[in-house]
Each structure stands twice: as C-alpha cells, then as structure tokens.
mmCIF file of C-alpha atoms in Angstrom:
data_model
loop_
_atom_site.group_PDB
_atom_site.id
_atom_site.type_symbol
_atom_site.label_atom_id
_atom_site.label_comp_id
_atom_site.label_asym_id
_atom_site.label_seq_id
_atom_site.Cartn_x
_atom_site.Cartn_y
_atom_site.Cartn_z
ATOM 1 C CA GLN B 1 -6.174 78.078 198.113
ATOM 2 C CA VAL B 2 -4.797 81.626 198.078
ATOM 3 C CA GLN B 3 -6.275 84.527 196.191
ATOM 4 C CA LEU B 4 -4.984 88.073 195.780
ATOM 5 C CA VAL B 5 -7.366 90.779 194.604
ATOM 6 C CA GLU B 6 -6.284 94.274 193.593
ATOM 7 C CA SER B 7 -8.494 97.334 193.666
ATOM 8 C CA GLY B 8 -8.229 101.090 193.312
ATOM 9 C CA GLY B 9 -7.183 101.463 189.699
ATOM 10 C CA GLY B 10 -8.817 103.853 187.298
ATOM 11 C CA LEU B 11 -8.393 106.914 185.128
ATOM 12 C CA VAL B 12 -6.559 109.904 186.541
ATOM 13 C CA GLN B 13 -5.106 113.108 185.099
ATOM 14 C CA PRO B 14 -1.362 113.754 185.074
ATOM 15 C CA GLY B 15 -0.271 114.999 188.465
ATOM 16 C CA GLY B 16 -3.090 113.188 190.196
ATOM 17 C CA SER B 17 -3.038 110.408 192.761
ATOM 18 C CA LEU B 18 -4.380 106.904 193.200
ATOM 19 C CA ARG B 19 -4.168 104.394 195.997
ATOM 20 C CA LEU B 20 -4.056 100.725 195.056
ATOM 21 C CA SER B 21 -4.978 97.961 197.471
ATOM 22 C CA CYS B 22 -4.342 94.240 197.371
ATOM 23 C CA ALA B 23 -5.855 91.802 199.842
ATOM 24 C CA ALA B 24 -4.873 88.163 200.187
ATOM 25 C CA SER B 25 -7.304 85.523 201.361
ATOM 26 C CA GLY B 26 -7.374 81.767 201.762
ATOM 27 C CA SER B 27 -5.139 79.316 203.551
ATOM 28 C CA ILE B 28 -2.443 81.647 204.860
ATOM 29 C CA PHE B 29 -0.146 81.170 207.800
ATOM 30 C CA SER B 30 1.969 84.227 207.148
ATOM 31 C CA ILE B 31 3.126 86.445 204.310
ATOM 32 C CA GLY B 32 6.717 87.372 203.638
ATOM 33 C CA ASN B 33 7.676 89.899 201.013
ATOM 34 C CA MET B 34 4.978 91.695 199.057
ATOM 35 C CA TYR B 35 5.407 93.466 195.744
ATOM 36 C CA TRP B 36 3.803 95.699 193.180
ATOM 37 C CA TYR B 37 4.602 95.165 189.508
ATOM 38 C CA ARG B 38 3.299 96.862 186.411
ATOM 39 C CA GLN B 39 3.111 96.028 182.738
ATOM 40 C CA ALA B 40 2.319 98.349 179.860
ATOM 41 C CA PRO B 41 1.385 97.074 176.376
ATOM 42 C CA GLY B 42 4.505 95.985 174.515
ATOM 43 C CA TRP B 43 6.657 96.255 177.629
ATOM 44 C CA GLN B 44 8.145 93.745 180.005
ATOM 45 C CA ARG B 45 6.553 93.445 183.412
ATOM 46 C CA GLU B 46 8.630 95.476 185.844
ATOM 47 C CA LEU B 47 8.988 95.615 189.584
ATOM 48 C CA VAL B 48 7.681 98.892 190.968
ATOM 49 C CA ALA B 49 8.000 98.481 194.720
ATOM 50 C CA ALA B 50 8.688 95.831 197.330
ATOM 51 C CA ILE B 51 8.177 95.576 201.060
ATOM 52 C CA THR B 52 9.484 92.949 203.451
ATOM 53 C CA SER B 53 7.603 91.406 206.335
ATOM 54 C CA GLY B 54 9.492 93.802 208.600
ATOM 55 C CA GLY B 55 8.514 96.855 206.590
ATOM 56 C CA SER B 56 11.701 97.580 204.653
ATOM 57 C CA THR B 57 10.960 99.014 201.214
ATOM 58 C CA ASN B 58 12.564 99.358 197.805
ATOM 59 C CA TYR B 59 11.399 101.251 194.732
ATOM 60 C CA ALA B 60 12.137 101.427 191.064
ATOM 61 C CA ASN B 61 14.073 104.561 190.172
ATOM 62 C CA SER B 62 11.206 105.747 188.003
ATOM 63 C CA VAL B 63 8.807 105.974 190.954
ATOM 64 C CA THR B 64 11.082 106.878 193.846
ATOM 65 C CA GLY B 65 9.732 109.902 195.666
ATOM 66 C CA ARG B 66 6.283 109.562 194.104
ATOM 67 C CA PHE B 67 5.051 106.106 195.154
ATOM 68 C CA THR B 68 4.841 104.607 198.629
ATOM 69 C CA ILE B 69 4.300 100.938 199.398
ATOM 70 C CA SER B 70 2.869 99.867 202.742
ATOM 71 C CA ARG B 71 1.253 96.814 204.295
ATOM 72 C CA ASP B 72 -1.169 95.748 206.971
ATOM 73 C CA ASN B 73 -0.246 92.288 208.186
ATOM 74 C CA ALA B 74 -3.446 91.913 210.203
ATOM 75 C CA LYS B 75 -5.421 92.314 206.980
ATOM 76 C CA ASN B 76 -2.976 90.439 204.726
ATOM 77 C CA ALA B 77 -2.956 93.519 202.563
ATOM 78 C CA VAL B 78 -0.467 95.633 200.663
ATOM 79 C CA TYR B 79 -1.027 99.148 199.347
ATOM 80 C CA LEU B 80 0.556 101.436 196.797
ATOM 81 C CA GLN B 81 0.032 105.168 197.157
ATOM 82 C CA MET B 82 0.787 106.790 193.810
ATOM 83 C CA ASN B 83 1.267 110.555 193.655
ATOM 84 C CA SER B 84 2.338 112.932 190.896
ATOM 85 C CA LEU B 85 1.242 110.425 188.302
ATOM 86 C CA LYS B 86 2.638 110.642 184.794
ATOM 87 C CA PRO B 87 1.321 109.235 181.504
ATOM 88 C CA GLU B 88 4.210 106.787 181.493
ATOM 89 C CA ASP B 89 2.797 105.270 184.687
ATOM 90 C CA THR B 90 -0.086 103.901 182.637
ATOM 91 C CA ALA B 91 -0.073 100.119 182.995
ATOM 92 C CA VAL B 92 -1.774 97.153 184.553
ATOM 93 C CA TYR B 93 -0.581 96.942 188.138
ATOM 94 C CA TYR B 94 -0.188 93.562 189.794
ATOM 95 C CA CYS B 95 0.457 92.616 193.383
ATOM 96 C CA LYS B 96 2.504 89.604 194.379
ATOM 97 C CA ALA B 97 2.879 88.023 197.783
ATOM 98 C CA ASN B 98 5.149 85.320 199.118
ATOM 99 C CA VAL B 99 2.660 83.245 201.099
ATOM 100 C CA TYR B 100 3.500 80.647 203.727
ATOM 101 C CA ARG B 101 1.431 77.771 204.953
ATOM 102 C CA LYS B 102 2.593 76.193 208.177
ATOM 103 C CA TYR B 103 5.602 73.905 207.615
ATOM 104 C CA ASP B 104 5.909 75.013 203.982
ATOM 105 C CA ASP B 105 8.306 77.288 202.170
ATOM 106 C CA GLY B 106 6.827 80.424 200.737
ATOM 107 C CA ILE B 107 5.064 80.352 197.393
ATOM 108 C CA ASP B 108 4.513 83.397 195.214
ATOM 109 C CA TYR B 109 0.937 84.305 194.333
ATOM 110 C CA TRP B 110 -0.174 86.934 191.866
ATOM 111 C CA GLY B 111 -3.255 89.045 191.622
ATOM 112 C CA LYS B 112 -5.057 89.462 188.317
ATOM 113 C CA GLY B 113 -4.149 93.133 188.030
ATOM 114 C CA THR B 114 -5.851 96.503 188.018
ATOM 115 C CA GLN B 115 -5.664 99.061 185.223
ATOM 116 C CA VAL B 116 -4.160 102.477 185.889
ATOM 117 C CA THR B 117 -4.514 105.040 183.112
ATOM 118 C CA VAL B 118 -2.931 108.480 183.398
ATOM 119 C CA SER B 119 -4.226 110.780 180.689
ATOM 120 C CA SER B 120 -5.653 114.228 180.169
#
C-alpha cells in the first residue's frame, strides 16, 4: 500500500553536488523517522542520515558537514543535499520511512534506490 520512490541520482565530478529526493505515497496516516542509507558494491548497507518527525537530525561521521537531510511532511518527502562529493560517496542511495496507518504501529518501508556515482 505504501511506495517510496527516490530521484536525483546521477554522475557528478568530485567536489560537486547532488540533491536526492524521496516521496512516499499510498495509505499513509503519518510518517515518523525518515532515513537515507547507501550501499556500495561489496560493502554493507550503511546509515547516512536520519531525521525525526520533529526535524532532529543525525549523520554518519563520513558525511557530517557535507550532507544535509531535510523533510517536507506535507509532501511525505525526505531530501538529501550532498555537497563536496567524494569518489567514496559512490553508492546506491536508499530512503527509508517509518510509516503509520491509523491505529497501527509504524512499519518501515524502503525505496528501490538511486545510483550516485562520483568520478572524474
């Protein structure tokens, strides 16, 4: 009933910027925490950034100061602004949202991912 779709990935040179978007649709009463993860080939999926329903944020040490997570509750969307990109940021980026239906506990939903490639 719930679908998350990422967009905004692509190829960018080192030092460049990208802005990722993720929009949730379907049977949604509210959304709690939202997250961005990434996974590079041969590596474990890692948490990049998180944002609570109230707007509090946390970041992985590797992206602190370069990435900014934000959300728009009216649009059921979460964003990741990525600046000063490095080759090691290359990965598939996934959004995750803790989605509530009325009278239900939250359930985590994942997007299918968007590729970010940082290369010269």
